[in-house]
Coordinates of C-alpha atoms and ligand atoms in Angstrom, one line a residue:
X1 CA -7.4 -8.6 71.4
X2 CA -6.5 -6.8 74.6
X3 CA -9.4 -8.0 76.8
X4 CA -8.5 -8.5 80.5
X5 CA -10.2 -10.1 83.5
X6 CA -11.4 -8.2 86.5
X7 CA -8.4 -9.3 88.6
X8 CA -6.0 -8.4 85.8
X9 CA -7.7 -5.0 85.6
X10 CA -7.2 -4.4 89.3
X11 CA -3.5 -5.4 89.1
X12 CA -2.9 -3.1 86.1
X13 CA -4.5 -0.1 87.8
X14 CA -2.5 -0.8 91.0
X15 CA 0.8 -0.8 89.1
X16 CA -0.1 2.7 87.9
X17 CA -1.2 1.9 84.3
X18 CA -4.5 2.3 82.5
X19 CA -7.5 0.1 81.8
X20 CA -10.7 0.8 79.8
X21 CA -13.8 -0.3 81.7
X22 CA -17.5 -0.1 81.1
X23 CA -19.8 2.3 82.9
X24 CA -23.6 2.7 82.4
X25 CA -22.9 5.8 80.2
X26 CA -19.9 5.0 77.9
X27 CA -16.6 3.2 78.4
X28 CA -14.1 5.0 80.6
X29 CA -10.3 5.0 80.4
X30 CA -9.4 4.5 84.1
X31 CA -6.3 5.3 86.2
X32 CA -5.9 5.6 89.9
X33 CA -6.5 9.2 90.9
X34 CA -3.4 9.5 93.1
X35 CA -1.0 8.6 90.4
X36 CA 0.4 11.4 88.2
X37 CA 2.3 8.7 86.2
X38 CA -0.9 6.9 85.3
X39 CA -2.8 10.1 84.6
X40 CA -0.2 11.4 82.2
X41 CA -0.6 8.1 80.3
X42 CA -4.2 8.9 79.9
X43 CA -3.5 12.4 78.5
X44 CA -0.8 11.0 76.2
X45 CA -2.9 8.1 74.7
X46 CA -6.0 10.3 74.3
X47 CA -4.0 13.2 73.0
X48 CA -6.0 15.2 75.5
X49 CA -5.1 18.9 76.1
X50 CA -3.6 19.3 79.6
X51 CA -6.2 22.0 80.5
X52 CA -9.1 19.5 80.3
X53 CA -9.7 18.0 83.8
X54 CA -10.9 14.5 84.5
X55 CA -14.0 13.1 86.3
X56 CA -13.3 11.3 89.6
X57 CA -15.2 8.0 89.8
X58 CA -16.0 6.9 93.4
X59 CA -17.8 4.0 94.9
X60 CA -20.4 6.0 96.8
X61 CA -21.4 9.3 98.5
X62 CA -19.2 8.7 101.5
X63 CA -16.1 8.5 99.4
X64 CA -17.3 11.5 97.3
X65 CA -17.5 13.7 100.4
X66 CA -13.8 13.2 101.1
X67 CA -13.0 15.1 97.9
X68 CA -15.8 17.6 97.2
X69 CA -17.7 20.0 99.4
X70 CA -21.4 19.2 99.2
X71 CA -23.9 22.0 99.7
X72 CA -27.7 21.3 100.1
X73 CA -28.2 21.1 96.3
X74 CA -25.4 18.6 95.8
X75 CA -26.7 16.4 98.6
X76 CA -30.2 16.5 97.1
X77 CA -28.9 15.6 93.6
X78 CA -26.7 12.8 95.0
X79 CA -29.6 11.3 97.0
X80 CA -31.9 11.3 93.9
X81 CA -29.5 10.4 91.0
X82 CA -26.5 8.5 92.4
X83 CA -25.4 5.9 91.5
X84 CA -26.1 7.0 87.9
X85 CA -25.3 9.1 84.9
X86 CA -24.7 12.4 86.7
X87 CA -21.4 14.2 87.5
X88 CA -21.3 17.0 90.1
X89 CA -18.8 19.8 90.0
X90 CA -17.9 20.8 93.5
X91 CA -15.4 22.9 95.4
X92 CA -12.3 20.7 95.9
X93 CA -11.5 20.0 99.5
X94 CA -8.8 17.4 99.4
X95 CA -5.3 17.8 97.8
X96 CA -4.1 14.1 98.1
X97 CA -5.0 13.4 94.5
X98 CA -2.7 14.1 91.6
X99 CA -3.0 17.8 90.6
X100 CA -3.2 16.6 87.0
X101 CA -6.5 14.9 87.7
X102 CA -8.2 18.3 88.0
X103 CA -5.9 20.2 85.6
X104 CA -5.1 22.6 88.4
X105 CA -8.7 23.8 89.0
X106 CA -10.0 24.4 92.6
X107 CA -13.2 22.5 91.7
X108 CA -13.5 18.7 91.1
X109 CA -16.0 16.7 89.0
X110 CA -17.2 13.6 90.8
X111 CA -19.6 10.8 89.9
X112 CA -20.7 7.4 91.2
X113 CA -21.1 5.0 88.2
X114 CA -24.1 2.7 88.4
X115 CA -22.6 -0.5 87.0
X116 CA -21.7 -2.9 89.9
X117 CA -18.6 -4.0 88.0
X118 CA -17.3 -0.4 87.9
X119 CA -18.1 0.1 91.6
X120 CA -16.3 -3.2 92.5
X121 CA -13.3 -2.1 90.5
X122 CA -13.0 1.2 92.4
X123 CA -13.5 -0.7 95.7
X124 CA -11.0 -3.5 94.8
X125 CA -8.3 -0.9 93.7
X126 CA -8.9 1.0 97.0
X127 CA -8.6 4.4 95.4
X128 CA -11.0 6.5 93.3
X129 CA -10.4 6.2 89.6
X130 CA -10.2 9.1 87.1
X131 CA -11.9 8.1 83.8
X132 CA -12.4 10.2 80.7
X133 CA -14.4 8.6 77.9
X134 CA -12.3 5.9 76.3
X135 CA -11.7 7.5 72.9
X136 CA -8.9 9.7 71.4
X137 CA -9.7 13.4 72.0
X138 CA -12.4 14.7 69.6
X139 CA -13.4 11.3 68.3
X140 CA -16.6 9.3 68.9
X141 CA -17.1 7.9 72.4
X142 CA -17.0 4.1 72.9
X143 CA -20.1 2.2 73.9
X144 CA -18.7 -1.3 73.5
X145 CA -15.3 -3.1 74.1
X146 CA -14.9 -3.5 70.3
X147 CA -15.2 0.3 69.8
X148 CA -12.3 0.7 72.3
X149 CA -10.3 -1.9 70.5
X150 CA -10.7 -0.1 67.2
X151 CA -10.2 3.4 68.5
X152 CA -6.8 2.5 70.2
X153 CA -5.7 -0.2 67.8
X154 CA -5.9 -2.9 70.5
X155 CA -3.2 -1.1 72.6
X156 CA -5.3 -0.5 75.7
X157 CA -6.4 -3.3 78.1
X158 CA -10.2 -3.5 78.1
X159 CA -12.6 -5.0 80.7
X160 CA -15.6 -6.3 78.8
X161 CA -19.2 -6.1 79.6
X162 CA -22.0 -7.1 77.2
X163 CA -24.7 -4.9 78.8
X164 CA -26.0 -2.1 76.5
X165 CA -25.1 1.2 78.1
X166 CA -27.2 4.5 78.0
X167 CA -24.8 5.5 75.2
X168 CA -24.2 9.1 76.1
X169 CA -21.8 10.6 78.7
X170 CA -23.1 11.7 82.1
X171 CA -25.0 15.0 82.7
X172 CA -22.5 17.5 84.3
X173 CA -24.0 19.8 86.9
X174 CA -22.2 22.7 88.5
X175 CA -23.1 22.6 92.2
X176 CA -20.8 25.4 93.5
X177 CA -23.8 27.7 93.9
X178 CA -27.3 27.2 95.4
X179 CA -28.9 26.5 92.1
X180 CA -27.8 24.0 89.4
X181 CA -26.1 24.8 86.1
X182 CA -26.0 22.1 83.5
X183 CA -22.6 22.1 81.9
X184 CA -23.2 19.0 79.7
X185 CA -26.5 17.4 78.7
X186 CA -27.0 13.8 79.5
X187 CA -29.6 11.2 80.5
X188 CA -30.4 13.2 83.7
X189 CA -32.3 16.0 81.9
X190 CA -33.2 19.5 83.1
X191 CA -36.8 18.3 83.3
X192 CA -35.9 15.5 85.6
X193 CA -33.8 17.7 87.8
X194 CA -36.6 20.2 88.1
X195 CA -39.1 17.5 88.9
X196 CA -37.0 16.0 91.8
X197 CA -35.2 19.1 93.2
X198 CA -37.8 21.7 92.5
X199 CA -35.4 24.1 90.9
X200 CA -35.1 24.7 87.1
X201 CA -31.4 24.3 86.2
X202 CA -29.9 27.0 84.0
X203 CA -27.2 26.7 81.3
X204 CA -23.9 28.6 81.1
X205 CA -24.1 31.8 79.1
X206 CA -21.6 32.6 76.4
X207 CA -19.7 34.9 78.6
X208 CA -20.1 32.9 81.8
X209 CA -16.9 31.9 83.3
X210 CA -18.3 28.5 84.6
X211 CA -17.7 25.9 81.9
X212 CA -16.6 22.4 81.4
X213 CA -13.3 23.0 79.7
X214 CA -13.8 20.0 77.5
X215 CA -17.0 21.4 76.0
X216 CA -15.1 24.2 74.3
X217 CA -13.4 21.6 72.1
X218 CA -14.5 20.0 68.9
X219 CA -16.0 16.7 69.9
X220 CA -17.7 13.4 69.0
X221 CA -16.6 13.8 65.4
X222 CA -17.2 11.1 62.8
X223 CA -14.7 10.7 60.0
X224 CA -17.1 12.1 57.4
X225 CA -18.7 15.6 57.4
X226 CA -22.0 15.5 59.3
X227 CA -25.0 17.6 58.4
X228 CA -28.0 18.2 60.7
X229 CA -31.7 18.7 60.3
X230 CA -32.0 17.2 56.8
X231 CA -35.3 15.9 55.5
X232 CA -33.9 13.8 52.7
X233 CA -30.5 12.4 51.7
X234 CA -28.2 13.3 48.8
X235 CA -26.3 10.8 46.7
X236 CA -23.6 8.7 48.5
X237 CA -24.9 9.9 51.9
X238 CA -25.3 7.8 55.1
X239 CA -28.8 9.0 56.2
X240 CA -29.5 8.7 59.9
X241 CA -33.2 8.7 60.6
X242 CA -35.4 8.7 63.7
X243 CA -38.3 6.4 62.9
X244 CA -38.5 5.4 59.2
X245 CA -36.0 2.6 58.4
X246 CA -36.9 2.6 54.7
X247 CA -37.6 5.3 52.0
X248 CA -38.9 5.2 48.5
X249 CA -36.7 6.3 45.6
X250 CA -33.4 6.8 47.5
X251 CA -30.6 8.6 45.6
X252 CA -27.8 6.3 44.4
X253 CA -25.3 5.3 47.1
X254 CA -27.5 6.2 50.0
X255 CA -28.0 4.0 53.0
X256 CA -30.5 4.4 55.9
X257 CA -29.5 4.0 59.5
X258 CA -32.4 4.3 61.9
X259 CA -31.6 5.5 65.5
X260 CA -34.9 4.1 66.6
X261 CA -37.5 2.6 64.3
X262 CA -40.1 3.1 67.0
X263 CA -39.1 6.8 67.6
X264 CA -37.9 6.1 71.1
X265 CA -35.4 8.7 72.3
X266 CA -33.8 6.4 74.9
X267 CA -33.1 3.8 72.2
X268 CA -31.8 6.6 69.9
X269 CA -29.3 7.7 72.6
X270 CA -28.2 4.1 73.1
X271 CA -27.6 3.5 69.4
X272 CA -26.2 6.9 68.3
X273 CA -22.4 6.2 68.8
X274 CA -22.9 2.6 67.6
X275 CA -24.3 3.9 64.3
X276 CA -21.7 6.6 63.9
X277 CA -18.9 4.0 64.6
X278 CA -20.6 1.7 61.9
X279 CA -20.6 4.6 59.4
X280 CA -16.9 5.4 60.3
X281 CA -16.1 1.7 59.4
X282 CA -17.9 2.2 56.0
X283 CA -16.6 5.7 55.3
X284 CA -15.2 4.6 51.9
X285 CA -18.8 4.1 50.7
X286 CA -20.1 7.5 51.5
X287 CA -19.3 11.2 50.9
X288 CA -21.0 12.6 54.0
X289 CA -23.6 11.9 56.7
X290 CA -27.0 13.6 57.1
X291 CA -29.3 13.4 60.1
X292 CA -33.0 14.1 60.4
X293 CA -34.2 16.6 63.1
X294 CA -34.3 14.9 66.5
X295 CA -37.0 16.0 69.0
X296 CA -35.3 18.4 71.4
X297 CA -36.7 17.2 74.7
X298 CA -35.5 15.0 77.6
X299 CA -32.5 12.9 76.4
X300 CA -33.1 14.3 72.9
X301 CA -31.3 17.5 74.1
X302 CA -28.2 15.4 74.8
X303 CA -28.4 13.7 71.4
X304 CA -28.7 17.0 69.7
X305 CA -25.8 18.4 71.7
X306 CA -23.5 15.5 70.7
X307 CA -24.6 15.8 67.0
X308 CA -24.1 19.5 66.8
X309 CA -20.6 19.2 68.3
X310 CA -19.7 16.5 65.8
X311 CA -21.3 18.4 62.9
X312 CA -19.5 20.0 59.9
X313 CA -19.2 23.7 60.5
X314 CA -19.4 26.0 57.5
X315 CA -16.6 28.6 57.7
Ligands
LIG1 O1 -20.2 9.5 81.5 C1 -19.1 10.1 81.7 O2 -19.0 11.1 82.4 C2 -17.9 9.3 81.1 C3 -17.7 8.0 81.9 C4 -16.5 7.3 81.4 O3 -17.8 8.2 83.2 N1 -16.7 10.2 81.3 C5 -16.5 11.3 80.6 O4 -15.3 11.9 80.8 O5 -17.4 11.7 79.7 P1 -14.7 13.0 79.7 O6 -13.3 13.2 80.3 O7 -14.8 12.5 78.4 O8 -15.5 14.3 80.0 C6 -15.4 15.0 81.2 C7 -15.9 16.4 81.1 C8 -15.0 17.3 80.3 O9 -15.7 18.1 79.4 C9 -14.3 18.1 81.3 O10 -13.9 19.4 80.8 C10 -15.4 18.2 82.4 O11 -15.9 16.9 82.4 N2 -14.8 18.5 83.7 C11 -14.0 17.8 84.5 N3 -13.7 18.4 85.6 C12 -14.4 19.6 85.6 C13 -14.5 20.7 86.5 N4 -13.8 20.8 87.7 N5 -15.3 21.8 86.2 C14 -16.0 21.7 85.0 N6 -15.9 20.7 84.1 C15 -15.1 19.7 84.4
LIG2 MG1 -15.1 12.6 76.3

C-alpha cells in the first residue's frame, strides 16, 4: 500500500516528487508545475512521449489568468463550467513554469478541478499542479486508488478518496480562436456548450494543425483485443452491454458486464474504466472483449471515443 495523507501529499509535492490524487474526472499524477525535476519523473514513470504536454491544474479562474490569455469565449466557458470537467487550451502568457509542462508549445491547457480535496491540495502546495491521468501511457485511466496501485505496482504515493468520479477525462476545448474546437470529448458535451454559449463547437479536421498531441497516440487500451458494435458475444469473450445484464444461451466462456443495467449514459461513463480494469484482472479467462453499440449522444460520444481508441485495429 502506498496511500498517503493530505499533509504527506503536500510535503511530497513540495520536495519535487509526485503524488496521485483524485479529481472528479479520473485520478491525476501530480507534480508542481515549476519543477522540471518533478515533471521529468512523471514522463519517466508514465513512459509518456516528451512531445505530449500536460494539463495545468489551478485552484480557480484568478490563478488560471496568470498563465493563459482568456478571450471572451474562454471567459464564458470558465464562468459556466469551472470548477468542473473542462480543460481550456489558451495562448501561454507566462514563462515561469517548467517548459517541460507544455512540451515546448506556445499554448497551455488549464483546468480547475471540482473536488475540494484537489483544490485544497493546489492551494496548500502554493503552486499550480500539472497532472496527467494516473496510468502508464496507452493504458486504461484510473478511477480509484486501487487502480493506481495496480497500474504502478504500488510505487506511487496515492491520496485516497472514495467518491465515485465521472470516470472519463475532461473535455478539452481549444479557445485560441473566437469559436470553440473540441479536441477531446468528455462530460461537457458539444450540446451543453452550444446550450450555454450559443455557439456550436467544431471538431478538428484530419488535416487541421490544431490537435491535442496525446490524441494521436493509441490510448485507453485493455490487455485483450476489444471489438466494437457487437450484438452478441463469441466463445470466451467478455461481453460489455448497455442495459441487459443477462442473456439466454450464452456461448461457453462468455461473461456479461453491464455498463448500466438501466441504460443511463452517465452511469456507463462512471463504470467504463472500472469494468475494463476488472476484465484486465480476469484476462486469463477470456480471448477478447466485445462491446454493444453505445448511443452516440451527450457523454455517450466520450464513451465511444475512449472505446474506439482502445479498440483492436484490423491491419
Ligand atoms: O480529466 C483530465 O483532464 C485528467 C485529470 C487528471 O485532470 N487529466 C488528463 O491528462 O486527462 P492527460 O495528460 O492524460 O491528457 C491531457 C491531454 C493530452 O491529450 C495532451 O496532448 C493534451 O491534453 N494537451 C495538453 N496541453 C495541450 C495543448 N497546449 N494543446 C493541445 N492539447 C494539449
Ligand atoms: Mg491520459
